[in-house]
mmCIF file of C-alpha atoms and ligand atoms in Angstrom:
data_model
loop_
_atom_site.group_PDB
_atom_site.id
_atom_site.type_symbol
_atom_site.label_atom_id
_atom_site.label_comp_id
_atom_site.label_asym_id
_atom_site.label_seq_id
_atom_site.Cartn_x
_atom_site.Cartn_y
_atom_site.Cartn_z
ATOM 1 C CA UNK A 1 22.943 6.606 9.850
ATOM 2 C CA UNK A 2 21.996 3.283 8.548
ATOM 3 C CA UNK A 3 23.835 -0.130 8.588
ATOM 4 C CA UNK A 4 23.179 -2.907 6.295
ATOM 5 C CA UNK A 5 23.023 -5.487 9.088
ATOM 6 C CA UNK A 6 20.412 -3.057 10.820
ATOM 7 C CA UNK A 7 16.973 -4.997 11.931
ATOM 8 C CA UNK A 8 13.924 -3.227 11.440
ATOM 9 C CA UNK A 9 13.625 -2.892 15.255
ATOM 10 C CA UNK A 10 16.834 -1.142 15.967
ATOM 11 C CA UNK A 11 16.107 1.369 12.942
ATOM 12 C CA UNK A 12 12.617 2.090 14.549
ATOM 13 C CA UNK A 13 14.453 2.812 17.643
ATOM 14 C CA UNK A 14 17.221 5.015 16.122
ATOM 15 C CA UNK A 15 14.921 6.958 13.957
ATOM 16 C CA UNK A 16 12.296 7.633 16.330
ATOM 17 C CA UNK A 17 13.641 10.970 17.382
ATOM 18 C CA UNK A 18 13.471 12.252 13.688
ATOM 19 C CA UNK A 19 9.989 11.951 13.712
ATOM 20 C CA UNK A 20 8.246 15.209 14.681
ATOM 21 C CA UNK A 21 5.735 13.680 17.270
ATOM 22 C CA UNK A 22 8.372 11.970 19.346
ATOM 23 C CA UNK A 23 6.234 10.172 21.868
ATOM 24 C CA UNK A 24 7.167 6.866 20.552
ATOM 25 C CA UNK A 25 3.376 5.919 19.961
ATOM 26 C CA UNK A 26 4.048 5.834 15.885
ATOM 27 C CA UNK A 27 7.237 3.448 16.429
ATOM 28 C CA UNK A 28 4.797 1.159 18.453
ATOM 29 C CA UNK A 29 2.544 1.069 15.918
ATOM 30 C CA UNK A 30 5.068 0.257 12.980
ATOM 31 C CA UNK A 31 6.121 -2.383 15.580
ATOM 32 C CA UNK A 32 2.807 -4.061 15.584
ATOM 33 C CA UNK A 33 2.484 -4.030 11.966
ATOM 34 C CA UNK A 34 5.806 -5.626 11.670
ATOM 35 C CA UNK A 35 4.520 -8.236 13.977
ATOM 36 C CA UNK A 36 1.299 -8.873 12.025
ATOM 37 C CA UNK A 37 3.223 -9.040 9.180
ATOM 38 C CA UNK A 38 5.596 -12.248 10.176
ATOM 39 C CA UNK A 39 2.104 -13.785 11.332
ATOM 40 C CA UNK A 40 0.642 -13.348 7.736
ATOM 41 C CA UNK A 41 3.455 -14.422 6.093
ATOM 42 C CA UNK A 42 3.508 -17.639 7.712
ATOM 43 C CA UNK A 43 0.015 -18.198 6.698
ATOM 44 C CA UNK A 44 0.444 -16.949 3.207
ATOM 45 C CA UNK A 45 3.585 -18.810 2.554
ATOM 46 C CA UNK A 46 1.336 -22.308 3.495
ATOM 47 C CA UNK A 47 -1.412 -21.285 0.956
ATOM 48 C CA UNK A 48 -0.862 -23.987 -1.346
ATOM 49 C CA UNK A 49 -0.756 -26.741 1.679
ATOM 50 C CA UNK A 50 -4.356 -25.934 2.649
ATOM 51 C CA UNK A 51 -6.000 -29.055 1.997
ATOM 52 C CA UNK A 52 -3.018 -31.168 3.036
ATOM 53 C CA UNK A 53 -2.910 -29.565 6.516
ATOM 54 C CA UNK A 54 -6.657 -29.836 6.799
ATOM 55 C CA UNK A 55 -6.332 -33.687 5.927
ATOM 56 C CA UNK A 56 -3.997 -34.161 8.361
ATOM 57 C CA UNK A 57 -6.387 -32.614 11.106
ATOM 58 C CA UNK A 58 -4.569 -29.153 11.689
ATOM 59 C CA UNK A 59 -6.847 -27.370 14.353
ATOM 60 C CA UNK A 60 -7.062 -24.190 12.755
ATOM 61 C CA UNK A 61 -7.694 -25.512 9.195
ATOM 62 C CA UNK A 62 -10.696 -27.426 8.791
ATOM 63 C CA UNK A 63 -11.355 -27.974 5.178
ATOM 64 C CA UNK A 64 -14.581 -25.992 3.934
ATOM 65 C CA UNK A 65 -14.287 -23.983 7.058
ATOM 66 C CA UNK A 66 -10.920 -22.500 5.898
ATOM 67 C CA UNK A 67 -10.843 -18.786 6.332
ATOM 68 C CA UNK A 68 -9.926 -16.946 2.997
ATOM 69 C CA UNK A 69 -6.629 -15.463 3.670
ATOM 70 C CA UNK A 70 -7.659 -11.879 2.903
ATOM 71 C CA UNK A 71 -9.951 -12.368 5.963
ATOM 72 C CA UNK A 72 -7.334 -13.996 7.914
ATOM 73 C CA UNK A 73 -4.789 -11.091 7.139
ATOM 74 C CA UNK A 74 -7.866 -8.437 8.230
ATOM 75 C CA UNK A 75 -8.256 -10.299 11.588
ATOM 76 C CA UNK A 76 -4.508 -10.637 12.335
ATOM 77 C CA UNK A 77 -3.701 -6.679 11.426
ATOM 78 C CA UNK A 78 -6.846 -5.469 13.406
ATOM 79 C CA UNK A 79 -6.044 -7.965 16.469
ATOM 80 C CA UNK A 80 -2.342 -6.830 16.423
ATOM 81 C CA UNK A 81 -3.147 -3.022 16.243
ATOM 82 C CA UNK A 82 -5.968 -3.042 18.644
ATOM 83 C CA UNK A 83 -4.336 -4.282 21.676
ATOM 84 C CA UNK A 84 -1.592 -1.985 21.919
ATOM 85 C CA UNK A 85 -3.481 1.356 22.872
ATOM 86 C CA UNK A 86 -2.336 3.621 20.153
ATOM 87 C CA UNK A 87 -4.905 3.390 17.568
ATOM 88 C CA UNK A 88 -8.346 4.476 18.161
ATOM 89 C CA UNK A 89 -10.169 3.339 14.672
ATOM 90 C CA UNK A 90 -9.260 1.204 11.914
ATOM 91 C CA UNK A 91 -10.751 1.006 8.228
ATOM 92 C CA UNK A 92 -10.127 -1.893 6.023
ATOM 93 C CA UNK A 93 -11.329 -2.903 2.520
ATOM 94 C CA UNK A 94 -12.568 -6.073 4.457
ATOM 95 C CA UNK A 95 -15.063 -4.189 6.769
ATOM 96 C CA UNK A 96 -18.040 -1.957 5.496
ATOM 97 C CA UNK A 97 -17.771 0.389 8.372
ATOM 98 C CA UNK A 98 -14.352 1.678 10.186
ATOM 99 C CA UNK A 99 -13.902 -0.136 13.617
ATOM 100 C CA UNK A 100 -13.893 2.301 16.661
ATOM 101 C CA UNK A 101 -11.164 1.085 19.210
ATOM 102 C CA UNK A 102 -11.541 1.951 22.703
ATOM 103 C CA UNK A 103 -8.385 2.432 24.670
ATOM 104 C CA UNK A 104 -8.229 0.075 27.832
ATOM 105 C CA UNK A 105 -9.449 2.689 30.145
ATOM 106 C CA UNK A 106 -12.244 3.555 27.870
ATOM 107 C CA UNK A 107 -11.159 7.408 27.858
ATOM 108 C CA UNK A 108 -10.489 7.665 23.913
ATOM 109 C CA UNK A 109 -6.786 8.612 24.224
ATOM 110 C CA UNK A 110 -5.376 6.785 21.453
ATOM 111 C CA UNK A 111 -4.342 9.345 18.528
ATOM 112 C CA UNK A 112 -3.754 7.333 15.587
ATOM 113 C CA UNK A 113 -6.114 5.868 12.802
ATOM 114 C CA UNK A 114 -5.160 3.276 10.366
ATOM 115 C CA UNK A 115 -6.516 2.349 7.224
ATOM 116 C CA UNK A 116 -5.652 -0.935 5.398
ATOM 117 C CA UNK A 117 -5.642 -3.336 2.567
ATOM 118 C CA UNK A 118 -4.972 -6.461 4.104
ATOM 119 C CA UNK A 119 -4.477 -8.515 1.533
ATOM 120 C CA UNK A 120 -3.874 -6.579 -1.979
ATOM 121 C CA UNK A 121 -3.955 -8.757 -5.165
ATOM 122 C CA UNK A 122 -5.645 -11.435 -3.444
ATOM 123 C CA UNK A 123 -6.741 -13.492 -6.533
ATOM 124 C CA UNK A 124 -2.950 -14.231 -7.088
ATOM 125 C CA UNK A 125 -3.095 -16.550 -3.975
ATOM 126 C CA UNK A 126 -4.281 -19.520 -5.690
ATOM 127 C CA UNK A 127 -1.268 -19.388 -8.665
ATOM 128 C CA UNK A 128 1.526 -18.535 -6.235
ATOM 129 C CA UNK A 129 2.249 -15.019 -7.155
ATOM 130 C CA UNK A 130 3.243 -12.150 -4.730
ATOM 131 C CA UNK A 131 0.715 -10.574 -2.979
ATOM 132 C CA UNK A 132 0.867 -7.740 -0.311
ATOM 133 C CA UNK A 133 -0.542 -5.806 2.667
ATOM 134 C CA UNK A 134 -0.812 -1.795 2.261
ATOM 135 C CA UNK A 135 -1.232 0.430 5.261
ATOM 136 C CA UNK A 136 -1.823 4.488 5.809
ATOM 137 C CA UNK A 137 -1.468 6.169 9.124
ATOM 138 C CA UNK A 138 -3.220 9.574 10.369
ATOM 139 C CA UNK A 139 -3.311 11.276 13.413
ATOM 140 C CA UNK A 140 -7.075 11.704 14.296
ATOM 141 C CA UNK A 141 -8.517 15.098 13.690
ATOM 142 C CA UNK A 142 -11.412 15.281 16.290
ATOM 143 C CA UNK A 143 -10.370 15.500 19.934
ATOM 144 C CA UNK A 144 -8.486 12.956 22.112
ATOM 145 C CA UNK A 145 -11.110 11.942 24.436
ATOM 146 C CA UNK A 146 -14.052 11.733 22.183
ATOM 147 C CA UNK A 147 -15.087 8.792 20.159
ATOM 148 C CA UNK A 148 -13.553 8.136 16.739
ATOM 149 C CA UNK A 149 -15.497 9.429 13.965
ATOM 150 C CA UNK A 150 -15.849 9.092 9.924
ATOM 151 C CA UNK A 151 -14.023 12.621 9.893
ATOM 152 C CA UNK A 152 -10.890 11.052 11.155
ATOM 153 C CA UNK A 153 -10.640 8.825 8.279
ATOM 154 C CA UNK A 154 -11.671 11.219 5.547
ATOM 155 C CA UNK A 155 -8.430 13.357 5.371
ATOM 156 C CA UNK A 156 -6.656 14.073 2.475
ATOM 157 C CA UNK A 157 -3.465 12.000 1.813
ATOM 158 C CA UNK A 158 -1.127 14.805 2.199
ATOM 159 C CA UNK A 159 -1.770 14.602 6.096
ATOM 160 C CA UNK A 160 -0.545 10.906 6.143
ATOM 161 C CA UNK A 161 2.215 10.220 8.852
ATOM 162 C CA UNK A 162 3.286 6.986 8.000
ATOM 163 C CA UNK A 163 2.379 4.342 5.372
ATOM 164 C CA UNK A 164 3.759 1.215 3.819
ATOM 165 C CA UNK A 165 3.193 -2.021 2.313
ATOM 166 C CA UNK A 166 4.485 -5.845 2.943
ATOM 167 C CA UNK A 167 5.221 -7.733 -0.168
ATOM 168 C CA UNK A 168 4.904 -11.433 0.305
ATOM 169 C CA UNK A 169 7.077 -12.591 -2.761
ATOM 170 C CA UNK A 170 10.441 -14.458 -3.364
ATOM 171 C CA UNK A 171 11.343 -12.936 -0.242
ATOM 172 C CA UNK A 172 9.297 -10.907 2.192
ATOM 173 C CA UNK A 173 9.684 -7.363 2.625
ATOM 174 C CA UNK A 174 8.160 -4.250 4.697
ATOM 175 C CA UNK A 175 8.681 -1.090 2.948
ATOM 176 C CA UNK A 176 7.630 1.981 4.696
ATOM 177 C CA UNK A 177 7.826 5.752 5.217
ATOM 178 C CA UNK A 178 7.154 8.335 8.026
ATOM 179 C CA UNK A 179 7.444 11.123 5.829
ATOM 180 C CA UNK A 180 11.738 11.120 5.756
ATOM 181 C CA UNK A 181 12.404 8.808 2.658
ATOM 182 C CA UNK A 182 11.492 5.090 1.908
ATOM 183 C CA UNK A 183 13.380 2.377 3.360
ATOM 184 C CA UNK A 184 12.738 -1.324 2.676
ATOM 185 C CA UNK A 185 13.348 -4.302 4.896
ATOM 186 C CA UNK A 186 13.877 -8.172 4.102
ATOM 187 C CA UNK A 187 12.655 -10.948 6.338
ATOM 188 C CA UNK A 188 15.099 -13.478 7.222
ATOM 189 C CA UNK A 189 12.879 -16.428 7.721
ATOM 190 C CA UNK A 190 15.140 -18.277 9.511
ATOM 191 C CA UNK A 191 15.394 -15.926 12.016
ATOM 192 C CA UNK A 192 12.244 -14.039 11.921
ATOM 193 C CA UNK A 193 13.667 -10.725 11.834
ATOM 194 C CA UNK A 194 13.459 -7.978 9.120
ATOM 195 C CA UNK A 195 16.993 -6.224 7.851
ATOM 196 C CA UNK A 196 17.253 -2.926 6.009
ATOM 197 C CA UNK A 197 18.089 -4.208 2.803
ATOM 198 C CA UNK A 198 17.011 -1.189 0.728
ATOM 199 C CA UNK A 199 17.865 2.323 2.354
ATOM 200 C CA UNK A 200 16.395 5.378 0.903
ATOM 201 C CA UNK A 201 14.537 3.848 -2.065
ATOM 202 C CA UNK A 202 13.988 6.247 -5.137
ATOM 203 C CA UNK A 203 12.087 5.407 -8.515
ATOM 204 C CA UNK A 204 14.330 6.352 -11.308
ATOM 205 C CA UNK A 205 13.649 9.848 -12.618
ATOM 206 C CA UNK A 206 12.568 7.824 -15.936
ATOM 207 C CA UNK A 207 11.496 4.272 -16.908
ATOM 208 C CA UNK A 208 11.009 1.914 -19.467
ATOM 209 C CA UNK A 209 8.336 -0.401 -17.845
ATOM 210 C CA UNK A 210 4.602 0.376 -18.341
ATOM 211 C CA UNK A 211 1.814 -1.508 -15.964
ATOM 212 C CA UNK A 212 -1.711 -1.585 -17.127
ATOM 213 C CA UNK A 213 -4.386 -3.889 -17.809
ATOM 214 C CA UNK A 214 -4.131 -3.651 -21.507
ATOM 215 C CA UNK A 215 -7.257 -6.250 -21.838
ATOM 216 C CA UNK A 216 -9.435 -3.091 -20.893
ATOM 217 C CA UNK A 217 -7.928 -0.741 -23.667
ATOM 218 C CA UNK A 218 -11.213 -0.158 -25.688
ATOM 219 C CA UNK A 219 -12.510 1.009 -22.686
ATOM 220 C CA UNK A 220 -9.948 3.522 -21.437
ATOM 221 C CA UNK A 221 -9.958 7.223 -22.129
ATOM 222 C CA UNK A 222 -8.432 8.827 -25.196
ATOM 223 C CA UNK A 223 -5.486 10.315 -23.288
ATOM 224 C CA UNK A 224 -4.605 6.709 -21.670
ATOM 225 C CA UNK A 225 -4.758 4.932 -25.056
ATOM 226 C CA UNK A 226 -2.644 7.891 -26.785
ATOM 227 C CA UNK A 227 -0.060 7.311 -23.673
ATOM 228 C CA UNK A 228 0.036 3.486 -24.219
ATOM 229 C CA UNK A 229 0.673 3.755 -28.009
ATOM 230 C CA UNK A 230 3.626 6.368 -26.913
ATOM 231 C CA UNK A 231 4.911 3.625 -24.980
ATOM 232 C CA UNK A 232 4.717 1.244 -27.900
ATOM 233 C CA UNK A 233 6.171 3.523 -30.082
ATOM 234 C CA UNK A 234 9.870 2.684 -31.935
ATOM 235 C CA UNK A 235 11.949 5.320 -30.901
ATOM 236 C CA UNK A 236 15.780 5.494 -29.540
ATOM 237 C CA UNK A 237 14.390 4.152 -25.825
ATOM 238 C CA UNK A 238 10.937 2.682 -26.936
ATOM 239 C CA UNK A 239 9.164 0.765 -27.220
ATOM 240 C CA UNK A 240 8.900 -0.121 -23.403
ATOM 241 C CA UNK A 241 8.343 -3.284 -22.110
ATOM 242 C CA UNK A 242 4.882 -4.206 -20.512
ATOM 243 C CA UNK A 243 4.656 -5.750 -17.259
ATOM 244 C CA UNK A 244 1.542 -6.402 -15.345
ATOM 245 C CA UNK A 245 1.170 -8.664 -12.386
ATOM 246 C CA UNK A 246 -2.209 -7.637 -11.344
ATOM 247 C CA UNK A 247 -0.951 -6.930 -7.534
ATOM 248 C CA UNK A 248 -0.496 -3.673 -6.936
ATOM 249 C CA UNK A 249 2.143 -3.807 -4.486
ATOM 250 C CA UNK A 250 4.130 -5.808 -6.429
ATOM 251 C CA UNK A 251 3.944 -3.883 -9.895
ATOM 252 C CA UNK A 252 4.492 -1.049 -7.701
ATOM 253 C CA UNK A 253 7.815 -2.469 -5.942
ATOM 254 C CA UNK A 254 9.452 -3.558 -9.170
ATOM 255 C CA UNK A 255 8.516 -0.033 -10.914
ATOM 256 C CA UNK A 256 10.294 1.674 -7.995
ATOM 257 C CA UNK A 257 13.276 -0.384 -8.308
ATOM 258 C CA UNK A 258 13.651 -0.640 -12.109
ATOM 259 C CA UNK A 259 11.909 2.713 -12.974
ATOM 260 C CA UNK A 260 8.181 2.328 -14.599
ATOM 261 C CA UNK A 261 4.782 3.459 -14.493
ATOM 262 C CA UNK A 262 1.472 1.740 -12.770
ATOM 263 C CA UNK A 263 -1.852 2.947 -14.366
ATOM 264 C CA UNK A 264 -5.405 2.012 -13.357
ATOM 265 C CA UNK A 265 -7.436 4.344 -15.361
ATOM 266 C CA UNK A 266 -11.191 5.188 -15.480
ATOM 267 C CA UNK A 267 -13.073 3.183 -18.059
ATOM 268 C CA UNK A 268 -16.281 3.432 -19.522
ATOM 269 C CA UNK A 269 -17.361 0.399 -17.465
ATOM 270 C CA UNK A 270 -15.620 1.608 -14.154
ATOM 271 C CA UNK A 271 -16.026 5.713 -13.931
ATOM 272 C CA UNK A 272 -13.284 6.057 -11.188
ATOM 273 C CA UNK A 273 -11.422 2.763 -11.973
ATOM 274 C CA UNK A 274 -10.905 0.527 -9.512
ATOM 275 C CA UNK A 275 -8.777 1.314 -6.686
ATOM 276 C CA UNK A 276 -9.552 2.681 -3.438
ATOM 277 C CA UNK A 277 -8.223 6.023 -2.575
ATOM 278 C CA UNK A 278 -7.871 5.684 1.227
ATOM 279 C CA UNK A 279 -6.355 2.252 1.471
ATOM 280 C CA UNK A 280 -4.419 1.771 -1.964
ATOM 281 C CA UNK A 281 -3.698 5.101 -3.636
ATOM 282 C CA UNK A 282 -2.985 7.603 -0.777
ATOM 283 C CA UNK A 283 -0.552 4.988 0.922
ATOM 284 C CA UNK A 284 1.197 4.338 -2.448
ATOM 285 C CA UNK A 285 1.319 7.755 -3.542
ATOM 286 C CA UNK A 286 3.022 8.928 -0.315
ATOM 287 C CA UNK A 287 5.299 6.465 -0.592
ATOM 288 C CA UNK A 288 5.869 7.192 -4.136
ATOM 289 C CA UNK A 289 6.490 10.787 -3.586
ATOM 290 C CA UNK A 290 8.782 10.141 -0.840
ATOM 291 C CA UNK A 291 10.961 8.219 -3.352
ATOM 292 C CA UNK A 292 11.187 10.949 -5.669
ATOM 293 C CA UNK A 293 8.172 9.610 -7.924
ATOM 294 C CA UNK A 294 4.660 10.918 -8.737
ATOM 295 C CA UNK A 295 0.781 9.739 -8.352
ATOM 296 C CA UNK A 296 -1.768 11.455 -10.011
ATOM 297 C CA UNK A 297 -5.498 10.688 -11.319
ATOM 298 C CA UNK A 298 -4.548 12.096 -14.443
ATOM 299 C CA UNK A 299 -4.963 15.737 -13.580
ATOM 300 C CA UNK A 300 -4.648 16.080 -9.745
ATOM 301 C CA UNK A 301 -2.563 14.983 -7.477
ATOM 302 C CA UNK A 302 -3.627 11.965 -5.574
ATOM 303 C CA UNK A 303 -2.580 13.100 -1.935
ATOM 304 C CA UNK A 304 -4.727 16.675 -2.785
ATOM 305 C CA UNK A 305 -7.943 14.714 -3.200
ATOM 306 C CA UNK A 306 -10.467 15.470 -0.745
ATOM 307 C CA UNK A 307 -12.418 11.965 0.298
ATOM 308 C CA UNK A 308 -16.058 11.746 0.783
ATOM 309 C CA UNK A 309 -16.412 8.350 1.334
ATOM 310 C CA UNK A 310 -14.484 5.330 2.892
ATOM 311 C CA UNK A 311 -14.143 2.672 -0.271
ATOM 312 C CA UNK A 312 -14.230 5.348 -2.757
ATOM 313 C CA UNK A 313 -12.543 4.659 -6.024
ATOM 314 C CA UNK A 314 -10.117 6.940 -8.199
ATOM 315 C CA UNK A 315 -8.041 6.758 -11.497
ATOM 316 C CA UNK A 316 -4.318 5.946 -10.584
ATOM 317 C CA UNK A 317 -1.084 6.745 -12.182
ATOM 318 C CA UNK A 318 1.961 6.119 -10.456
ATOM 319 C CA UNK A 319 5.452 5.772 -10.847
ATOM 320 C CA UNK A 320 8.779 7.318 -12.347
ATOM 321 C CA UNK A 321 8.147 11.478 -12.553
ATOM 322 C CA UNK A 322 9.013 11.852 -15.815
ATOM 323 C CA UNK A 323 6.606 8.891 -16.748
ATOM 324 C CA UNK A 324 3.870 10.123 -14.991
ATOM 325 C CA UNK A 325 3.977 13.523 -16.139
ATOM 326 C CA UNK A 326 4.020 12.279 -19.863
ATOM 327 C CA UNK A 327 0.845 10.179 -18.792
ATOM 328 C CA UNK A 328 -0.640 13.619 -17.751
ATOM 329 C CA UNK A 329 0.410 15.484 -20.666
ATOM 330 C CA UNK A 330 -1.494 13.287 -22.890
ATOM 331 C CA UNK A 331 -4.439 13.264 -20.494
ATOM 332 C CA UNK A 332 -4.347 17.279 -20.909
ATOM 333 C CA UNK A 333 -4.150 17.066 -24.554
ATOM 334 C CA UNK A 334 -6.664 14.234 -25.402
HETATM 335 P P1 AHG B 1 -7.418 -6.878 -4.135
HETATM 336 O O1 AHG B 1 -6.931 -7.691 -4.404
HETATM 337 O O2 AHG B 1 -6.902 -5.769 -2.784
HETATM 338 O O3 AHG B 1 -8.878 -6.387 -4.120
HETATM 339 O O4 AHG B 1 -6.814 -5.664 -4.871
HETATM 340 C C1 AHG B 1 -6.521 -5.566 -6.555
HETATM 341 C C2 AHG B 1 -6.320 -4.712 -7.253
HETATM 342 C C3 AHG B 1 -4.845 -4.506 -7.480
HETATM 343 O O5 AHG B 1 -3.811 -4.893 -6.543
HETATM 344 C C4 AHG B 1 -4.345 -4.866 -8.782
HETATM 345 O O6 AHG B 1 -3.454 -3.976 -9.511
HETATM 346 C C5 AHG B 1 -5.794 -4.678 -9.406
HETATM 347 O O7 AHG B 1 -6.683 -4.929 -8.523
HETATM 348 C C6 AHG B 1 -6.105 -5.570 -10.586
HETATM 349 O O8 AHG B 1 -7.255 -5.415 -10.977
HETATM 350 P P2 AHG B 1 -7.752 -5.905 -12.585
HETATM 351 O O9 AHG B 1 -7.437 -7.500 -12.229
HETATM 352 O O10 AHG B 1 -8.887 -5.421 -12.725
HETATM 353 O O11 AHG B 1 -6.545 -5.714 -13.639
HETATM 354 MN MN1 MN B 2 -6.029 -4.072 -3.250
HETATM 355 MN MN1 MN B 3 -7.520 -6.758 -0.475
#
């Protein structure tokens, strides 16, 4: 049962037994993500102070050597997950190849792999707009006791055991699923604890917001252009409202709460769109479906796509069920 004053730590312990693998490792993994999220949050919050802190000689911040925040976030998440003997490999937007992690005894006993976009929407950092972290968790498919391989990372989204995001916004939240609904936790910065603030999050079935980079309109496929025209048409509940932050996590988060659709279609410039299947689209698709929404490439369910490489891109349409189905209808009929 959920209590509104429940912390994330308490929630993890209380819900551990409802998860089908009950060894507690997944709970410890979520715990490590919670910890890294707090550390990164602290750094993201100071983003505008970089020069000032550098000038007074902060040891970690030295003028031009200042690390980019997405590199910093990458290191923090990898470090935190590496130390715990749970994860055997991590793939990240910031690493060309996956990182293999040996358990302390070097026997490759760790069972989980993690894919991560350490800082999503990072171009928004300089202008004080919300950014996020996206993560996706699988059990390895190669046998325990052997080194992790690329095969462990190229699994379909429907094999995910957990996924979530951290949003560093007006407040910082951690939102995740282990396949039993979606729950959102808000950080109380004074105490440093996440509290269950959004139990059982659900996309409204219909929505009135569409989120797409309309500057690329001219390059979009006909089906997407037709759907955008549909969104703009004068009808009883239309035209819809256009809202695009340019930070997938933030656009998704708003649409899940208010009802809406996010699209990053393919274009004549980017044949597969821009977003990455393994650490952007699949985790968001898992969350969307667990929250009664939908995610598609226009024709196929995102989580049924067979991945072929670590950093592959895919067109992405995600949000309120009826809106995604409408967009798919326009794609089919184009
Ligand atoms: P990242 O910062 O990890 O590279 O991802 C940015 C992504 C996504 O968050 C956002 O919705 C999209 O790129 C914005 O792209 P455009 O600027 O092309 O609209
Ligand atoms: Mn991203
Ligand atoms: Mn990123």
